[in-house]
Tab-separated table of C-alpha atoms and ligand atoms in Angstrom:
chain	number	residue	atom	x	y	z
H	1	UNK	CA	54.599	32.753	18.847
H	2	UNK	CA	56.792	30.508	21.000
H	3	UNK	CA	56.603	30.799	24.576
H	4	UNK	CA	59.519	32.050	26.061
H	5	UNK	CA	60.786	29.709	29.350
H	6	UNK	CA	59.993	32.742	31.859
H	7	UNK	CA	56.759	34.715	30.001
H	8	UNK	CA	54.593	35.561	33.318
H	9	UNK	CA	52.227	32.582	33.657
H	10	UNK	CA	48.304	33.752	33.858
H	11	UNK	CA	45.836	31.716	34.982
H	12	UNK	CA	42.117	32.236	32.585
H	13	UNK	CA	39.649	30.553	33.944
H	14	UNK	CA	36.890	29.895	31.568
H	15	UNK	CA	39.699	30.841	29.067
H	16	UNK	CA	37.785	28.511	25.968
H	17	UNK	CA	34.716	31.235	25.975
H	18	UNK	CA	34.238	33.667	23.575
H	19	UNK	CA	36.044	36.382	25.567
H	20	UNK	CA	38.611	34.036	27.180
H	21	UNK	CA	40.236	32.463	24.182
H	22	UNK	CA	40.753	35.773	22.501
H	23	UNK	CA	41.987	36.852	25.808
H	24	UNK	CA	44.444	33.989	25.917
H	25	UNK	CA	45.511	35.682	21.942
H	26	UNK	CA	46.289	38.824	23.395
H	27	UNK	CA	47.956	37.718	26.250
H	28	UNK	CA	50.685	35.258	24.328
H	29	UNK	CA	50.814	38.510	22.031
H	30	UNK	CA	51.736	40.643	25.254
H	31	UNK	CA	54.516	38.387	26.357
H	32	UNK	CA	52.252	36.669	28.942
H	33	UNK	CA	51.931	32.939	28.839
H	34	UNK	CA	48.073	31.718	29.451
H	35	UNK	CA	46.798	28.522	31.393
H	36	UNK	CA	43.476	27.982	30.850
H	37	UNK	CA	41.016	26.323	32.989
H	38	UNK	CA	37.468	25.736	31.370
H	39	UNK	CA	35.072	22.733	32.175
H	40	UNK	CA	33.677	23.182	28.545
H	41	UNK	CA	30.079	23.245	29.672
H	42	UNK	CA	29.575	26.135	27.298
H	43	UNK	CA	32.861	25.976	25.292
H	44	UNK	CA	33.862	23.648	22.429
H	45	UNK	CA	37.439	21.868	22.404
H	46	UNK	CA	37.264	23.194	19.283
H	47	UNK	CA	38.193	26.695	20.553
H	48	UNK	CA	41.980	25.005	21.702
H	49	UNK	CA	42.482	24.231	17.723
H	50	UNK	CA	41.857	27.996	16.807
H	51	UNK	CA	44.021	29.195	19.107
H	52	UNK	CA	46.659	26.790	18.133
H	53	UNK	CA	46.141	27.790	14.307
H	54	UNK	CA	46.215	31.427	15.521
H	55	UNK	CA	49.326	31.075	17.887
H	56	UNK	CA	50.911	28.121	16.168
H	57	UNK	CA	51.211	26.257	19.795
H	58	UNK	CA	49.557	24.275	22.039
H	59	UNK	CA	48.349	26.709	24.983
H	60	UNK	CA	48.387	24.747	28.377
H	61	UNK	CA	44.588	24.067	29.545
H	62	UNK	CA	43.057	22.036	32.248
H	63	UNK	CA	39.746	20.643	31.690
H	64	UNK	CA	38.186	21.527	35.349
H	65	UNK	CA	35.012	23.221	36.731
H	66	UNK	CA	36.484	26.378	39.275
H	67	UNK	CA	33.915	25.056	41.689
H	68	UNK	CA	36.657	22.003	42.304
H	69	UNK	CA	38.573	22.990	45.134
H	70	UNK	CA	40.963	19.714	44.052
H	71	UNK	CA	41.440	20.501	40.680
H	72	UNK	CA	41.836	24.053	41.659
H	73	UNK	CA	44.463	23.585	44.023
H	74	UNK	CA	46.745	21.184	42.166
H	75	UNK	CA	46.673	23.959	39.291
H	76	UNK	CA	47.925	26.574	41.589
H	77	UNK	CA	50.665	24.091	43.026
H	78	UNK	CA	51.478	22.561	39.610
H	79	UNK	CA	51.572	26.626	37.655
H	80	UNK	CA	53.539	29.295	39.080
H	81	UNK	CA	50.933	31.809	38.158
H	82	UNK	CA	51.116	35.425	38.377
H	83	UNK	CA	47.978	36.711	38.136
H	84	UNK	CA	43.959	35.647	37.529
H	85	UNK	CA	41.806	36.400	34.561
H	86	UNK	CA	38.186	34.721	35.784
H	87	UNK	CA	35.820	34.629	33.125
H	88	UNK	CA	34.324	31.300	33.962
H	89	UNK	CA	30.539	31.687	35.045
H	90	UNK	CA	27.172	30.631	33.693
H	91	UNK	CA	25.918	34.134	31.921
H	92	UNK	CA	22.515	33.263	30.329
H	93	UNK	CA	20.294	35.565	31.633
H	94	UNK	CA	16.836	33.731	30.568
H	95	UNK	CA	18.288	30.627	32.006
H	96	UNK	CA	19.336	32.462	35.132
H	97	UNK	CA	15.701	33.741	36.255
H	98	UNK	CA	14.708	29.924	35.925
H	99	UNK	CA	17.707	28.521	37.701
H	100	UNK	CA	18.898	31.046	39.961
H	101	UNK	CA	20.379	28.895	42.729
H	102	UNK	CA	22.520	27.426	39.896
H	103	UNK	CA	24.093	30.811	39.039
H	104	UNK	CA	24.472	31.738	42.488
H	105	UNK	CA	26.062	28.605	43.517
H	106	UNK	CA	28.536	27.858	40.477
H	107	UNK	CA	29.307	32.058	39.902
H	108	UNK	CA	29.828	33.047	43.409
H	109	UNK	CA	31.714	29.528	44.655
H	110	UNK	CA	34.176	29.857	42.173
H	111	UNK	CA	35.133	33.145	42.649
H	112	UNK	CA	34.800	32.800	46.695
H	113	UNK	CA	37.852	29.696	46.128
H	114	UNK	CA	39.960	31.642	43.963
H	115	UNK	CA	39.928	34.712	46.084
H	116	UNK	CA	41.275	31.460	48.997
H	117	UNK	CA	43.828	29.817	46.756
H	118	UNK	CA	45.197	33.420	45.049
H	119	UNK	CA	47.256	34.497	48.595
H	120	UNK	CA	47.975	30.726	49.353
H	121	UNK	CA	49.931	30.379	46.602
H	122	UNK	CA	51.229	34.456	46.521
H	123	UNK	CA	49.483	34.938	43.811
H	124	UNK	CA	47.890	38.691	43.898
H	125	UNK	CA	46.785	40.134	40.259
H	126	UNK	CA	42.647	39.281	39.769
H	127	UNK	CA	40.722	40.854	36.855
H	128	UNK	CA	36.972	39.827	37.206
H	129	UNK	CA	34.784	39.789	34.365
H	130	UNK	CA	32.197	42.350	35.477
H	131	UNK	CA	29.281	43.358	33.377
H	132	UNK	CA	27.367	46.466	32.446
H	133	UNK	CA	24.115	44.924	33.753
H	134	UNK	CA	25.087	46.039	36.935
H	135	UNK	CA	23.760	49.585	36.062
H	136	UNK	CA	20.206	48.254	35.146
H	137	UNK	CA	19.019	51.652	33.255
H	138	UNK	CA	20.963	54.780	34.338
H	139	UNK	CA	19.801	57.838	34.689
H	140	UNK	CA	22.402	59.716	33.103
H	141	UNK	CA	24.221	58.551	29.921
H	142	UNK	CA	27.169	57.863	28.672
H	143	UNK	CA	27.082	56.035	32.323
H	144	UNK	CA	30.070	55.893	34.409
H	145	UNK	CA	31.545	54.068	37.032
H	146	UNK	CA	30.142	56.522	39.887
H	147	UNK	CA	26.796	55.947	38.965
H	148	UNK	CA	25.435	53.906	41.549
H	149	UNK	CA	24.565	50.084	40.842
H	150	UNK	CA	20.629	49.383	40.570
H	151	UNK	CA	18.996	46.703	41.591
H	152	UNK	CA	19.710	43.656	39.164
H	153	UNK	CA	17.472	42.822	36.075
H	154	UNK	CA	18.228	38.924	36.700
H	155	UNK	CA	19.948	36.473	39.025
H	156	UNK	CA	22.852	36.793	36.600
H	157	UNK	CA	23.469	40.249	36.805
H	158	UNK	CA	23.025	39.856	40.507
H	159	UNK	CA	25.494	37.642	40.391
H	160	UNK	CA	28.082	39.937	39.275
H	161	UNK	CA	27.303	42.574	41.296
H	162	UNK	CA	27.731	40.461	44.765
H	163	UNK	CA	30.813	39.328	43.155
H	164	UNK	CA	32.639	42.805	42.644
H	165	UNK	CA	31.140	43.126	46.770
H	166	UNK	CA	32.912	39.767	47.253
H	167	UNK	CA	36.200	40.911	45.493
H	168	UNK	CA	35.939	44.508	47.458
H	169	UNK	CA	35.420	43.419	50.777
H	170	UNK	CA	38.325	40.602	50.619
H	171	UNK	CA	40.787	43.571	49.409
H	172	UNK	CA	39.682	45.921	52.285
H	173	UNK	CA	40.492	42.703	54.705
H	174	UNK	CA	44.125	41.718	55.625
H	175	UNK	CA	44.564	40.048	52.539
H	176	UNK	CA	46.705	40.962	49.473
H	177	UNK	CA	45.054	40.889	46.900
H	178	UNK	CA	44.787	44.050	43.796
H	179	UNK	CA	42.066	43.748	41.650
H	180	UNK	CA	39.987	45.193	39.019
H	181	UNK	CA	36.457	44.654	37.624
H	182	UNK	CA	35.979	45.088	34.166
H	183	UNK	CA	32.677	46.297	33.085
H	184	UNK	CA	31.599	44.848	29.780
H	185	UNK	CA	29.393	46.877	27.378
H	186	UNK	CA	28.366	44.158	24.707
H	187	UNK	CA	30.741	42.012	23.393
H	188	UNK	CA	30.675	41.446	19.602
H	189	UNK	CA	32.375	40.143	16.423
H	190	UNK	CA	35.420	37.420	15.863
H	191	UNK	CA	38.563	37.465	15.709
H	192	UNK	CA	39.957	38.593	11.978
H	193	UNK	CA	41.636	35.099	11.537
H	194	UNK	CA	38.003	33.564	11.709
H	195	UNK	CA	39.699	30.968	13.881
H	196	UNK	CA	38.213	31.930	17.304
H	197	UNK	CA	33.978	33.500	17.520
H	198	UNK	CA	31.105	33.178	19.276
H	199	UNK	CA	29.578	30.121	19.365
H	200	UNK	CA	26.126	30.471	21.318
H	201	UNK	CA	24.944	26.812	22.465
H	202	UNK	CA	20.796	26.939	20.823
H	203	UNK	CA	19.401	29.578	19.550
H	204	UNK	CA	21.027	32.604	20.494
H	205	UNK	CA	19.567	35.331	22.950
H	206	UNK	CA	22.001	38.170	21.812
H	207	UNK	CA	21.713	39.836	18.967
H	208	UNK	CA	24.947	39.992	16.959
H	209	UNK	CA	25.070	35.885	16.366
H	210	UNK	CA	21.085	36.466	15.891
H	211	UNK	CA	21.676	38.192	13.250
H	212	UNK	CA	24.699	36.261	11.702
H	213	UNK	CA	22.319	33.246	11.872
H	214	UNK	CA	19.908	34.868	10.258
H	215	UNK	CA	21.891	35.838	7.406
H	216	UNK	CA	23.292	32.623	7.302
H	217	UNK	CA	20.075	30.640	6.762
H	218	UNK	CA	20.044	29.081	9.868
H	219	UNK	CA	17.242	31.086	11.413
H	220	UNK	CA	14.442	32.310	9.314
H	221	UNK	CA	13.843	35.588	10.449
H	222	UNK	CA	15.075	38.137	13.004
H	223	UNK	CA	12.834	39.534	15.655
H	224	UNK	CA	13.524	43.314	16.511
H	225	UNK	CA	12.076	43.414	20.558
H	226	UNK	CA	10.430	46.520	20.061
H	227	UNK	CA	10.619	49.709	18.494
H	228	UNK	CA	8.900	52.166	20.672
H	229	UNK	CA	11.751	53.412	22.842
H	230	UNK	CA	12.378	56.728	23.671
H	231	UNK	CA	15.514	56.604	20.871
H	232	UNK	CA	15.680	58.330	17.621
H	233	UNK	CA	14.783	55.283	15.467
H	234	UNK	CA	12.289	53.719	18.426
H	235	UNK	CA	14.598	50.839	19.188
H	236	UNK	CA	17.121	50.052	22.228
H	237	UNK	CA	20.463	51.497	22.628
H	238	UNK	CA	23.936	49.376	23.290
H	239	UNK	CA	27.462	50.186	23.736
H	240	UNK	CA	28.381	47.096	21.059
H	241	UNK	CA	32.602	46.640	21.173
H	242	UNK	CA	34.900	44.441	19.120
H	243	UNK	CA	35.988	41.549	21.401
H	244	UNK	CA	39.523	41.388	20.868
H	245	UNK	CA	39.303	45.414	21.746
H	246	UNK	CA	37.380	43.987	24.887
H	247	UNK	CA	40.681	41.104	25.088
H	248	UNK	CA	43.703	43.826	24.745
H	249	UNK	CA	41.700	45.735	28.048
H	250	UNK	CA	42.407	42.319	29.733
H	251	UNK	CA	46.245	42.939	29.170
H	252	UNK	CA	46.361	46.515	29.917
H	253	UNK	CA	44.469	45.775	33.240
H	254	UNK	CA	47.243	43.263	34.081
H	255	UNK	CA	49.958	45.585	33.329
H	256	UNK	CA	48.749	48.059	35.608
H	257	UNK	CA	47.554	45.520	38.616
H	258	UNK	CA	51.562	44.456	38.287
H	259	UNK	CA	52.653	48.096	38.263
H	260	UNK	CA	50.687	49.053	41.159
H	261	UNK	CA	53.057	48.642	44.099
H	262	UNK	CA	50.724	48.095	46.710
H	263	UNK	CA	49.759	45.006	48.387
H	264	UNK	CA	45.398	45.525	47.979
H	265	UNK	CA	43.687	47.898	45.917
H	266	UNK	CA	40.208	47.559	43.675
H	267	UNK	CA	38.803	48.928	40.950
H	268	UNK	CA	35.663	48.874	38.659
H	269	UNK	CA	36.026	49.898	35.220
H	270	UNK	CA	33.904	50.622	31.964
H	271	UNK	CA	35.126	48.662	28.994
H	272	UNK	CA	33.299	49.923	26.216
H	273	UNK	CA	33.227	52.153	22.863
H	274	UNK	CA	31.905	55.157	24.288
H	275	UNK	CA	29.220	55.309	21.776
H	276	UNK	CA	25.923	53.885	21.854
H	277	UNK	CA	24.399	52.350	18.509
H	278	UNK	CA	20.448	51.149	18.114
H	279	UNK	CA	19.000	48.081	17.049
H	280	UNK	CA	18.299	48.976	13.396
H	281	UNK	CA	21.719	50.969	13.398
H	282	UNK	CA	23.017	47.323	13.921
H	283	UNK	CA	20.952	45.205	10.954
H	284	UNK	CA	21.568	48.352	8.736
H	285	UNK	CA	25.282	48.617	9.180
H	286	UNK	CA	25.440	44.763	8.870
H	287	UNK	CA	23.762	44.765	5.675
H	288	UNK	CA	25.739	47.776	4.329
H	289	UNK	CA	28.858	45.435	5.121
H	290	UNK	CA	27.872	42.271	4.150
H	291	UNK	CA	25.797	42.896	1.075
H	292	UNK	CA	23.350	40.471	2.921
H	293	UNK	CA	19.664	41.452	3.027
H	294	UNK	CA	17.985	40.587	6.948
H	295	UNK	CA	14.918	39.608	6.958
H	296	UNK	CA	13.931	40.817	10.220
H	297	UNK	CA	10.117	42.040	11.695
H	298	UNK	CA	9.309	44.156	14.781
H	299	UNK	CA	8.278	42.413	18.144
H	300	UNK	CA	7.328	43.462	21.215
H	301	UNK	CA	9.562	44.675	23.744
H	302	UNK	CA	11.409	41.901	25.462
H	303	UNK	CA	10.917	42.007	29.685
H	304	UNK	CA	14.154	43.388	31.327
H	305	UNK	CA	15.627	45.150	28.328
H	306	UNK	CA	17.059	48.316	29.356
H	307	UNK	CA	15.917	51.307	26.904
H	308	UNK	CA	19.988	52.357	26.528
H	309	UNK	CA	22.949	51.904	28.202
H	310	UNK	CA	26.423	53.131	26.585
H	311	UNK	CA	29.652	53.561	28.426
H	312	UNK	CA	31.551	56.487	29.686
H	313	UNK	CA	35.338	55.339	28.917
H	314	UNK	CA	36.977	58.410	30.463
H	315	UNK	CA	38.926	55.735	33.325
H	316	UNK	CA	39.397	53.204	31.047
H	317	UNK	CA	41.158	55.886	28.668
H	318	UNK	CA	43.411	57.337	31.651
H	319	UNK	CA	43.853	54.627	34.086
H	320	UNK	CA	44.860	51.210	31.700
H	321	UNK	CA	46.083	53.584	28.733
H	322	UNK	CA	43.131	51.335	26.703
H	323	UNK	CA	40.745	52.767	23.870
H	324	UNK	CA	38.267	50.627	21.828
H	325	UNK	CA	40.211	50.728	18.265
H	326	UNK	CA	37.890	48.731	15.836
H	327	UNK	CA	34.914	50.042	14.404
H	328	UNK	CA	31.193	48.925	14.377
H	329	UNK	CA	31.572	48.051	10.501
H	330	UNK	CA	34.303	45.588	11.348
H	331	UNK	CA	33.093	44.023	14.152
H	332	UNK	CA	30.194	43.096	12.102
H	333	UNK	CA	32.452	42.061	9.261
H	334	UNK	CA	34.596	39.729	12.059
H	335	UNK	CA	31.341	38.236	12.691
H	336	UNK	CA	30.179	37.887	9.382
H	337	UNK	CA	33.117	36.107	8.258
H	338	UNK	CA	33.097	33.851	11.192
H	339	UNK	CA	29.159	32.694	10.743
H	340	UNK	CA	30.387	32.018	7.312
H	341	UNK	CA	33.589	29.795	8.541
H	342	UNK	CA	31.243	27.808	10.803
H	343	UNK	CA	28.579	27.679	8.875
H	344	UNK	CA	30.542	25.728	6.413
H	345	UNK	CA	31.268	22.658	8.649
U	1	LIG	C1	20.993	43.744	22.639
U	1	LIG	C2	19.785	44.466	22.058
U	1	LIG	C3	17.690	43.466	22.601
U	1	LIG	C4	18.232	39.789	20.347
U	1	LIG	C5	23.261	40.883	27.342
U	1	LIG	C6	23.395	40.599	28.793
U	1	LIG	C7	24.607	41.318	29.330
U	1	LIG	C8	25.809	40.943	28.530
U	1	LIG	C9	25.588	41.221	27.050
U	1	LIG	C10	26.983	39.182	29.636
U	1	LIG	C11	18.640	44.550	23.046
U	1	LIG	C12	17.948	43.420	21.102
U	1	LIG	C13	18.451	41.030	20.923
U	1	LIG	C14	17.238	39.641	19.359
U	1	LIG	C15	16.738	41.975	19.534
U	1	LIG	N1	26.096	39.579	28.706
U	1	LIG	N2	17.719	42.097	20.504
U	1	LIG	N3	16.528	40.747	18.978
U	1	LIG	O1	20.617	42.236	26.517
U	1	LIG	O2	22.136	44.211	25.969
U	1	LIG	O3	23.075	42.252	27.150
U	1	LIG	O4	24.413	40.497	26.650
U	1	LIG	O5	27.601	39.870	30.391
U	1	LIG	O6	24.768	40.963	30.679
U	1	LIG	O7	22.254	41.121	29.447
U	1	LIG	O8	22.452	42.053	24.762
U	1	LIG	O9	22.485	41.149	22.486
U	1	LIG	O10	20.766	40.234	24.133
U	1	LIG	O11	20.508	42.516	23.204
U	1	LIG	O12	16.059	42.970	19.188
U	1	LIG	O13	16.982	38.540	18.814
U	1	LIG	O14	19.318	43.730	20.947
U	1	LIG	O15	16.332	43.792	22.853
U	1	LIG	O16	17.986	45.789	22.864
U	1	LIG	P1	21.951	42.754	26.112
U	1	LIG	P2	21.550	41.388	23.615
């Protein structure tokens, strides 16, 4: 896809992540025209061949930490930028009960100096990259966006919810800015090309590239944490969605943040399947796809797992036009094929 001279420059900031480069594919695919800023401190240069193979271009990116008001500001003055995608953030949530000042400090910074440089340079659009940890363990299921936040389970999740405050008290001030924060459910799977995927630095703490691992050799054995939930097979619940579903919500949030003909509004919004799928669901639906036998045992429960959280996609549906299209079966099959890709080099 060649970029056309005037495609609506978008600024992704941690736009080499597993959820950013795939975002970048759906946004050249929309018409938009990405520039991506990522320090690579948990992305792999790597990522910019796959989405050249994928795209068959270069995409612009700066090699920058968002905490450098510099670096930041000579991007805005250098790319006429219409709008914000900010993924970039540390989002381990171990790490973040050890290191909390370092999530607060490099999560909430960067955001606090975009939300400055967006109306300096007339830029307006933001979509943050909320999470569904911001719900802890509702009360009522599928949740929705009414259900008030809990207290976080870790620094990280905290981190995300004083950032959607951040984003919703600059809108209600004088300053014009329209933005939405997308709730993730849980990420999963690759895109089909096997040219973009998740590529968890050490040994993975989520489950999907757990299991990949697993079948791939690299780990010996999967550990299920715990199987005496209050759920029909004992184990925890998860709203698991294909990521480039989770990348084409990125684009329909744009479109409707440059719709809206308002100078400040804000949002918060689910992005999920709707459906919530257990732990053994996942292994036995992977196996069923792959033909690969996990060798997996039961643990005990792992501290701050919620028992089940799965999201109500009613807004989602109505407000950005958006539905999760790809199925459980080949999200695991994206994943699959992209453990095998990298597995290989
Ligand atoms: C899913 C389920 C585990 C690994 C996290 C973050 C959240 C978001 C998504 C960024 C749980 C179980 C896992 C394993 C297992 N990240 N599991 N064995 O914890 O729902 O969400 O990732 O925004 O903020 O908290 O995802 O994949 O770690 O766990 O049994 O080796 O799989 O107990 O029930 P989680 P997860």
């Amino acid at each position: 896809m060649t970029p056309t001279g005037n495609s609506p420059k978008i600024l992704v900031t941690g736009g080499a992540g597993f959820i950013g480069s795939h975002t970048v594919v759906s946004l050249v695919e929309a018409g938009f025209e990405p520039v991506i800023v990522d320090d690579f401190s948990n992305s792999e240069r790597s990522v910019l061949d796959g989405l050249r193979t994928i795209l068959g271009r270069d995409v612009t990116c700066y090699t920058a930490n968002c905490n450098d008001s510099a670096a930041m500001e000579a991007i805005f003055q250098k790319e006429a930028v219409i709008g914000v995608i900010h993924f970039a953030a540390y989002k381990a949530v171990g790490e973040s009960v050890r290191l909390p000042l370092k999530y607060y400090r490099n999560n909430l910074d960067s955001l606090i100096l975009l939300l400055e440089l967006m109306p300096k340079y007339g830029v307006h659009n933001l979509v943050f990259s909320s999470s569904c940890t911001v719900y802890g363990q509702p009360e009522q299921l599928p949740v929705t966006e009414a259900t008030p936040r809990l207290p976080a389970q870790s620094p990280y999740g905290n981190t995300k919810a004083i950032s959607e405050d951040i984003i919703r008290d600059t809108v209600q001030s004088p300053t014009p800015i329209k933005a939405l924060a997308l709730r993730y459910f849980n990420p999963i799977g690759a895109h089909p090309s096997a040219e973009l995927g998740e590529l968890p630095l050490g040994i993975p703490a989520n489950l999907v590239p757990f299991i990949t691992q697993t079948a791939a050799g690299i780990r010996s054995s999967l550990t299920v944490y715990g199987n005496d939930y209050n759920t029909p097979d004992g184990t925890c619940i998860r709203d698991y969605i294909h990521v480039v579903d989770l990348a084409e919500a990125h684009v329909q949030a744009l479109r409707k943040l440059n719709e809206q003909n308002t100078d400040s509004s804000y949002d918060v919004i689910n992005i999920g399947t709707g459906r919530g799928e257990t732990v053994l669901n996942i292994i036995k639906t992977f196996e069923q796809e792959t033909g690969v036998n996990l060798n997996y045992t039961i643990g005990p429960r792992r501290p701050g797992d919620v028992e089940q959280v799965y999201a109500d996609v009613t807004k989602a549906n109505r407000d950005l036009n958006w539905t999760a299209r790809r199925s459980l079966a080949e999200s695991l099959r994206d994943a699959w094929r992209w453990q095998q890709k990298i597995s290989l080099k």
